[in-house]
């Protein structure tokens, strides 16, 4: 449990984590604390959402700030658009989490669960539900939530960084991050994201200095082997059967050609001393002869490689 970050501190930790941040209108004083008589905090974690259907991103951002019929804004502390920009909405209480499972809240507070928090059996309006708006920062991430809308890399990177920024500010681990679907048994968001994998990426971000993480998976041995054996390199001109070769085939062919040249050179007889002396004398008498010989050899090699 912790005291909410000040507006200046929230802005600073997001930028330090590498997020591109935009401040919208009067976000620093925009909250639901006064209207509800309930102050934001103590905070326990960070919650990830998808926005659901929308017409334009700009209109959606305004709606999250202003709210909608029956649910006044702000509806999140920040909106993360598809380009990866974080739009700050509030640093106080926001209407984003609603009611959820007290057992989940306890597990998140203690970071005392395995890959996933215990299943939620509560939602907004359930008797005994915990108030998530008191306890969680919330980021609405622009996505229709239909299972077809993808998560662009720039957006996903910003999502990981934003959630990690809050965790880093409080010294929390990745298990302080949950999805709305893990809080309420009536919510599906963020659809298309496995929160186990999401927390894994948050943990990887937290393991690095602030601002260093990027959504680039390390190359595995399996990946390298697939590339090594993939036919995509234009074949040598002499090849008429297969227009593209794998890197492995190219290297093998090069080795075989080099070995064949080495064998032919090894089979050549040594020049007698008399011939060596004659060549040396000719070169001494004609200083440009060596260059002429080299040019002829290069010309011959070029003509052979073109066949």
Tab-separated table of C-alpha atoms in Angstrom:
chain	number	residue	atom	x	y	z
A	1	UNK	CA	0.000	0.000	0.000
A	2	UNK	CA	1.280	3.443	-0.860
A	3	UNK	CA	0.447	7.108	-1.211
A	4	UNK	CA	-0.556	8.197	-4.744
A	5	UNK	CA	2.106	9.902	-6.822
A	6	UNK	CA	1.842	13.643	-7.289
A	7	UNK	CA	1.033	14.806	-10.839
A	8	UNK	CA	4.632	15.944	-11.346
A	9	UNK	CA	5.995	12.644	-10.050
A	10	UNK	CA	3.620	10.573	-12.204
A	11	UNK	CA	4.676	12.503	-15.295
A	12	UNK	CA	8.353	12.145	-14.388
A	13	UNK	CA	8.325	8.378	-13.812
A	14	UNK	CA	6.520	7.733	-17.093
A	15	UNK	CA	9.005	9.816	-19.047
A	16	UNK	CA	11.947	8.234	-17.235
A	17	UNK	CA	10.668	4.827	-18.340
A	18	UNK	CA	10.811	5.959	-21.966
A	19	UNK	CA	7.123	6.765	-22.500
A	20	UNK	CA	6.053	9.529	-24.847
A	21	UNK	CA	3.575	11.480	-22.722
A	22	UNK	CA	0.932	14.051	-23.633
A	23	UNK	CA	-0.865	16.098	-20.981
A	24	UNK	CA	-4.533	16.649	-21.697
A	25	UNK	CA	-6.382	19.701	-20.421
A	26	UNK	CA	-6.513	19.996	-16.598
A	27	UNK	CA	-5.454	16.426	-15.876
A	28	UNK	CA	-3.435	17.425	-12.800
A	29	UNK	CA	-6.595	18.379	-10.901
A	30	UNK	CA	-9.061	16.117	-12.734
A	31	UNK	CA	-10.256	13.373	-10.372
A	32	UNK	CA	-13.251	11.839	-8.608
A	33	UNK	CA	-12.000	12.326	-5.043
A	34	UNK	CA	-14.095	15.399	-4.210
A	35	UNK	CA	-17.226	14.231	-5.997
A	36	UNK	CA	-17.276	10.861	-4.252
A	37	UNK	CA	-15.828	11.982	-0.942
A	38	UNK	CA	-13.320	9.155	-1.258
A	39	UNK	CA	-9.664	9.932	-1.765
A	40	UNK	CA	-7.545	7.892	-4.129
A	41	UNK	CA	-5.359	5.436	-2.251
A	42	UNK	CA	-3.672	3.826	-0.591
A	43	UNK	CA	-2.680	2.332	-3.941
A	44	UNK	CA	-1.979	-1.375	-4.345
A	45	UNK	CA	-1.271	-1.923	-8.028
A	46	UNK	CA	-1.817	-1.068	-11.692
A	47	UNK	CA	-4.680	-2.303	-13.872
A	48	UNK	CA	-4.622	-2.779	-17.648
A	49	UNK	CA	-7.765	-2.237	-19.762
A	50	UNK	CA	-8.820	-2.141	-23.382
A	51	UNK	CA	-11.106	0.703	-24.398
A	52	UNK	CA	-13.632	-1.213	-26.472
A	53	UNK	CA	-15.304	0.073	-29.670
A	54	UNK	CA	-14.520	3.566	-30.903
A	55	UNK	CA	-14.838	5.760	-33.990
A	56	UNK	CA	-11.736	7.926	-33.714
A	57	UNK	CA	-8.866	7.790	-31.254
A	58	UNK	CA	-9.107	11.510	-30.538
A	59	UNK	CA	-12.799	11.186	-29.733
A	60	UNK	CA	-12.074	8.189	-27.551
A	61	UNK	CA	-9.398	10.074	-25.611
A	62	UNK	CA	-11.871	12.904	-24.966
A	63	UNK	CA	-14.497	10.416	-23.806
A	64	UNK	CA	-12.120	8.818	-21.290
A	65	UNK	CA	-11.358	12.294	-19.939
A	66	UNK	CA	-14.981	13.505	-19.848
A	67	UNK	CA	-16.745	10.247	-19.093
A	68	UNK	CA	-19.965	8.929	-20.575
A	69	UNK	CA	-23.609	8.790	-19.600
A	70	UNK	CA	-23.882	7.313	-16.141
A	71	UNK	CA	-20.124	7.224	-15.581
A	72	UNK	CA	-18.336	10.561	-15.179
A	73	UNK	CA	-14.683	10.968	-16.068
A	74	UNK	CA	-11.870	10.510	-15.699
A	75	UNK	CA	-12.241	6.855	-16.689
A	76	UNK	CA	-8.517	6.124	-16.311
A	77	UNK	CA	-5.272	7.706	-15.236
A	78	UNK	CA	-3.951	7.438	-18.766
A	79	UNK	CA	-4.896	6.365	-22.275
A	80	UNK	CA	-2.281	4.575	-24.375
A	81	UNK	CA	-3.057	5.048	-28.062
A	82	UNK	CA	-2.106	2.757	-30.921
A	83	UNK	CA	1.012	4.789	-31.717
A	84	UNK	CA	2.300	4.326	-28.165
A	85	UNK	CA	1.576	7.806	-26.798
A	86	UNK	CA	0.431	7.957	-23.169
A	87	UNK	CA	-2.271	10.606	-22.647
A	88	UNK	CA	-2.496	11.606	-19.001
A	89	UNK	CA	-6.048	11.977	-17.657
A	90	UNK	CA	-5.672	12.121	-13.893
A	91	UNK	CA	-3.421	11.505	-10.920
A	92	UNK	CA	-6.328	11.017	-8.512
A	93	UNK	CA	-9.307	8.727	-8.214
A	94	UNK	CA	-10.653	7.564	-11.587
A	95	UNK	CA	-13.657	5.461	-12.603
A	96	UNK	CA	-11.886	2.543	-14.230
A	97	UNK	CA	-11.763	-0.566	-12.045
A	98	UNK	CA	-15.092	-0.688	-10.230
A	99	UNK	CA	-15.844	-3.514	-7.858
A	100	UNK	CA	-13.761	-6.663	-7.728
A	101	UNK	CA	-12.642	-9.599	-5.647
A	102	UNK	CA	-11.164	-8.832	-2.199
A	103	UNK	CA	-9.101	-12.013	-2.505
A	104	UNK	CA	-7.517	-10.714	-5.696
A	105	UNK	CA	-6.765	-7.414	-3.975
A	106	UNK	CA	-5.048	-9.261	-1.132
A	107	UNK	CA	-3.027	-11.412	-3.561
A	108	UNK	CA	-1.920	-8.368	-5.561
A	109	UNK	CA	-1.044	-6.378	-2.447
A	110	UNK	CA	1.206	-9.181	-1.209
A	111	UNK	CA	2.249	-10.269	-4.722
A	112	UNK	CA	1.392	-13.684	-3.344
A	113	UNK	CA	0.169	-15.670	-6.320
A	114	UNK	CA	1.568	-17.849	-9.088
A	115	UNK	CA	1.154	-17.127	-12.783
A	116	UNK	CA	-2.314	-15.653	-12.263
A	117	UNK	CA	-4.223	-14.195	-9.309
A	118	UNK	CA	-6.999	-16.361	-7.833
A	119	UNK	CA	-10.144	-16.365	-10.008
A	120	UNK	CA	-12.439	-13.448	-9.304
A	121	UNK	CA	-15.984	-14.094	-8.082
A	122	UNK	CA	-16.948	-10.448	-7.672
A	123	UNK	CA	-17.852	-7.494	-9.844
A	124	UNK	CA	-19.300	-4.001	-9.547
A	125	UNK	CA	-22.430	-4.267	-7.385
A	126	UNK	CA	-21.530	-7.615	-5.807
A	127	UNK	CA	-22.106	-7.671	-2.027
A	128	UNK	CA	-18.701	-7.456	-0.388
A	129	UNK	CA	-16.853	-6.381	-3.544
A	130	UNK	CA	-13.705	-4.312	-3.016
A	131	UNK	CA	-13.482	-0.845	-4.595
A	132	UNK	CA	-10.756	-1.004	-7.235
A	133	UNK	CA	-10.947	2.713	-7.951
A	134	UNK	CA	-9.427	3.310	-4.531
A	135	UNK	CA	-6.589	0.870	-5.011
A	136	UNK	CA	-5.429	0.785	-8.627
A	137	UNK	CA	-3.903	3.029	-11.219
A	138	UNK	CA	-5.577	2.292	-14.531
A	139	UNK	CA	-4.448	2.579	-18.146
A	140	UNK	CA	-7.034	2.374	-20.913
A	141	UNK	CA	-5.303	0.989	-24.001
A	142	UNK	CA	-6.919	1.769	-27.343
A	143	UNK	CA	-8.261	-1.481	-28.766
A	144	UNK	CA	-11.747	-2.485	-29.871
A	145	UNK	CA	-11.561	-5.606	-27.748
A	146	UNK	CA	-13.223	-7.755	-30.403
A	147	UNK	CA	-10.438	-10.315	-30.555
A	148	UNK	CA	-9.568	-9.123	-34.073
A	149	UNK	CA	-8.028	-5.719	-33.350
A	150	UNK	CA	-4.297	-6.230	-32.955
A	151	UNK	CA	-1.901	-4.667	-30.489
A	152	UNK	CA	0.737	-2.676	-32.438
A	153	UNK	CA	4.279	-3.118	-31.206
A	154	UNK	CA	4.686	0.593	-30.386
A	155	UNK	CA	1.541	0.494	-28.276
A	156	UNK	CA	2.462	-2.732	-26.495
A	157	UNK	CA	5.926	-1.380	-25.704
A	158	UNK	CA	4.369	1.751	-24.193
A	159	UNK	CA	1.927	-0.375	-22.197
A	160	UNK	CA	4.725	-2.389	-20.626
A	161	UNK	CA	6.752	0.722	-19.891
A	162	UNK	CA	3.815	2.613	-18.366
A	163	UNK	CA	2.847	-0.226	-16.037
A	164	UNK	CA	6.499	-0.810	-15.131
A	165	UNK	CA	6.974	2.902	-14.419
A	166	UNK	CA	4.358	2.817	-11.658
A	167	UNK	CA	5.801	-0.388	-10.230
A	168	UNK	CA	9.337	0.993	-10.272
A	169	UNK	CA	8.216	4.174	-8.499
A	170	UNK	CA	6.881	2.126	-5.592
A	171	UNK	CA	9.413	-0.686	-5.612
A	172	UNK	CA	6.733	-3.172	-6.639
A	173	UNK	CA	7.256	-6.287	-8.722
A	174	UNK	CA	5.360	-7.323	-11.850
A	175	UNK	CA	2.673	-9.128	-9.828
A	176	UNK	CA	1.326	-5.728	-8.816
A	177	UNK	CA	0.021	-5.517	-12.410
A	178	UNK	CA	-3.281	-7.166	-13.304
A	179	UNK	CA	-5.833	-7.060	-16.086
A	180	UNK	CA	-9.397	-5.878	-15.526
A	181	UNK	CA	-10.519	-9.420	-16.359
A	182	UNK	CA	-8.542	-10.674	-13.362
A	183	UNK	CA	-10.263	-8.175	-11.058
A	184	UNK	CA	-13.901	-8.550	-12.092
A	185	UNK	CA	-15.651	-11.749	-13.178
A	186	UNK	CA	-17.666	-9.725	-15.706
A	187	UNK	CA	-14.807	-8.097	-17.604
A	188	UNK	CA	-12.860	-9.454	-20.625
A	189	UNK	CA	-10.131	-6.835	-20.912
A	190	UNK	CA	-7.497	-6.558	-22.072
A	191	UNK	CA	-8.692	-9.057	-24.673
A	192	UNK	CA	-5.947	-10.767	-26.661
A	193	UNK	CA	-3.293	-10.298	-23.972
A	194	UNK	CA	-2.178	-13.121	-21.701
A	195	UNK	CA	-1.487	-11.383	-18.410
A	196	UNK	CA	1.100	-13.999	-17.446
A	197	UNK	CA	3.142	-13.009	-20.517
A	198	UNK	CA	2.383	-9.325	-19.898
A	199	UNK	CA	3.738	-9.560	-16.346
A	200	UNK	CA	6.774	-11.420	-17.650
A	201	UNK	CA	7.547	-8.456	-19.906
A	202	UNK	CA	6.953	-5.993	-17.064
A	203	UNK	CA	9.411	-8.006	-14.958
A	204	UNK	CA	11.958	-7.904	-17.795
A	205	UNK	CA	11.485	-4.135	-18.017
A	206	UNK	CA	11.972	-3.719	-14.270
A	207	UNK	CA	15.155	-5.804	-14.397
A	208	UNK	CA	16.751	-3.149	-16.628
A	209	UNK	CA	17.513	0.506	-15.923
A	210	UNK	CA	14.509	2.759	-16.544
A	211	UNK	CA	14.054	3.441	-20.250
A	212	UNK	CA	16.183	0.540	-21.517
A	213	UNK	CA	13.489	-2.062	-22.232
A	214	UNK	CA	12.085	-2.631	-25.720
A	215	UNK	CA	9.717	-5.218	-27.112
A	216	UNK	CA	12.371	-7.198	-28.962
A	217	UNK	CA	12.445	-10.878	-28.189
A	218	UNK	CA	15.925	-12.398	-27.933
A	219	UNK	CA	16.935	-14.621	-30.852
A	220	UNK	CA	16.697	-18.250	-29.805
A	221	UNK	CA	18.750	-21.146	-31.157
A	222	UNK	CA	15.607	-22.415	-32.894
A	223	UNK	CA	15.110	-19.031	-34.610
A	224	UNK	CA	18.731	-18.988	-35.782
A	225	UNK	CA	18.450	-22.527	-37.162
A	226	UNK	CA	15.308	-21.641	-39.103
A	227	UNK	CA	17.026	-18.656	-40.741
A	228	UNK	CA	20.164	-20.708	-41.413
A	229	UNK	CA	18.146	-23.296	-43.337
A	230	UNK	CA	15.688	-20.944	-45.055
A	231	UNK	CA	15.918	-20.612	-48.850
A	232	UNK	CA	15.982	-16.852	-49.464
A	233	UNK	CA	19.469	-15.957	-50.801
A	234	UNK	CA	19.686	-15.646	-54.629
A	235	UNK	CA	21.459	-18.716	-55.979
A	236	UNK	CA	24.774	-18.526	-57.882
A	237	UNK	CA	24.428	-17.891	-61.601
A	238	UNK	CA	25.556	-21.438	-62.321
A	239	UNK	CA	22.553	-22.883	-60.461
A	240	UNK	CA	19.596	-23.581	-62.741
A	241	UNK	CA	17.455	-25.817	-60.506
A	242	UNK	CA	16.862	-23.723	-57.382
A	243	UNK	CA	16.624	-19.910	-57.665
A	244	UNK	CA	17.219	-19.352	-53.945
A	245	UNK	CA	19.522	-21.055	-51.488
A	246	UNK	CA	19.723	-21.282	-47.735
A	247	UNK	CA	22.774	-19.684	-46.052
A	248	UNK	CA	23.825	-23.169	-44.969
A	249	UNK	CA	23.816	-24.363	-48.598
A	250	UNK	CA	25.832	-21.333	-49.704
A	251	UNK	CA	28.522	-21.969	-47.121
A	252	UNK	CA	28.672	-25.664	-47.956
A	253	UNK	CA	28.997	-24.912	-51.687
A	254	UNK	CA	31.724	-22.336	-51.000
A	255	UNK	CA	33.645	-24.863	-48.913
A	256	UNK	CA	33.417	-27.528	-51.617
A	257	UNK	CA	34.636	-25.089	-54.274
A	258	UNK	CA	37.543	-23.978	-52.093
A	259	UNK	CA	38.517	-27.587	-51.425
A	260	UNK	CA	38.405	-28.368	-55.159
A	261	UNK	CA	40.675	-25.397	-55.929
A	262	UNK	CA	43.057	-26.443	-53.170
A	263	UNK	CA	43.207	-29.982	-54.589
A	264	UNK	CA	43.958	-28.732	-58.104
A	265	UNK	CA	46.676	-26.410	-56.846
A	266	UNK	CA	48.221	-29.198	-54.817
A	267	UNK	CA	48.324	-31.409	-57.929
A	268	UNK	CA	50.344	-28.885	-59.939
A	269	UNK	CA	54.028	-29.823	-60.348
A	270	UNK	CA	56.684	-27.534	-58.878
A	271	UNK	CA	58.475	-25.265	-61.338
A	272	UNK	CA	62.088	-26.213	-62.042
A	273	UNK	CA	64.706	-23.760	-60.763
A	274	UNK	CA	65.562	-22.759	-64.301
A	275	UNK	CA	61.999	-21.641	-65.008
A	276	UNK	CA	61.844	-19.674	-61.772
A	277	UNK	CA	65.090	-17.918	-62.698
A	278	UNK	CA	63.789	-17.131	-66.174
A	279	UNK	CA	60.554	-15.623	-64.812
A	280	UNK	CA	62.504	-13.518	-62.328
A	281	UNK	CA	64.776	-12.226	-65.063
A	282	UNK	CA	61.815	-11.359	-67.309
A	283	UNK	CA	60.117	-9.444	-64.540
A	284	UNK	CA	63.292	-7.552	-63.776
A	285	UNK	CA	63.676	-6.582	-67.418
A	286	UNK	CA	60.026	-5.515	-67.812
A	287	UNK	CA	58.746	-3.802	-64.611
A	288	UNK	CA	55.171	-3.516	-65.934
A	289	UNK	CA	54.932	-7.202	-66.793
A	290	UNK	CA	53.619	-8.191	-63.351
A	291	UNK	CA	50.735	-5.732	-63.646
A	292	UNK	CA	49.917	-6.989	-67.136
A	293	UNK	CA	49.878	-10.593	-65.933
A	294	UNK	CA	47.640	-9.673	-62.994
A	295	UNK	CA	45.219	-7.877	-65.324
A	296	UNK	CA	45.047	-10.893	-67.642
A	297	UNK	CA	44.403	-13.251	-64.727
A	298	UNK	CA	41.652	-10.982	-63.388
A	299	UNK	CA	40.070	-10.798	-66.837
A	300	UNK	CA	40.112	-14.580	-67.150
A	301	UNK	CA	38.597	-15.073	-63.700
A	302	UNK	CA	35.863	-12.558	-64.473
A	303	UNK	CA	34.941	-14.326	-67.702
A	304	UNK	CA	34.741	-17.660	-65.884
A	305	UNK	CA	32.538	-16.350	-63.087
A	306	UNK	CA	30.109	-14.970	-65.657
A	307	UNK	CA	29.499	-18.390	-67.207
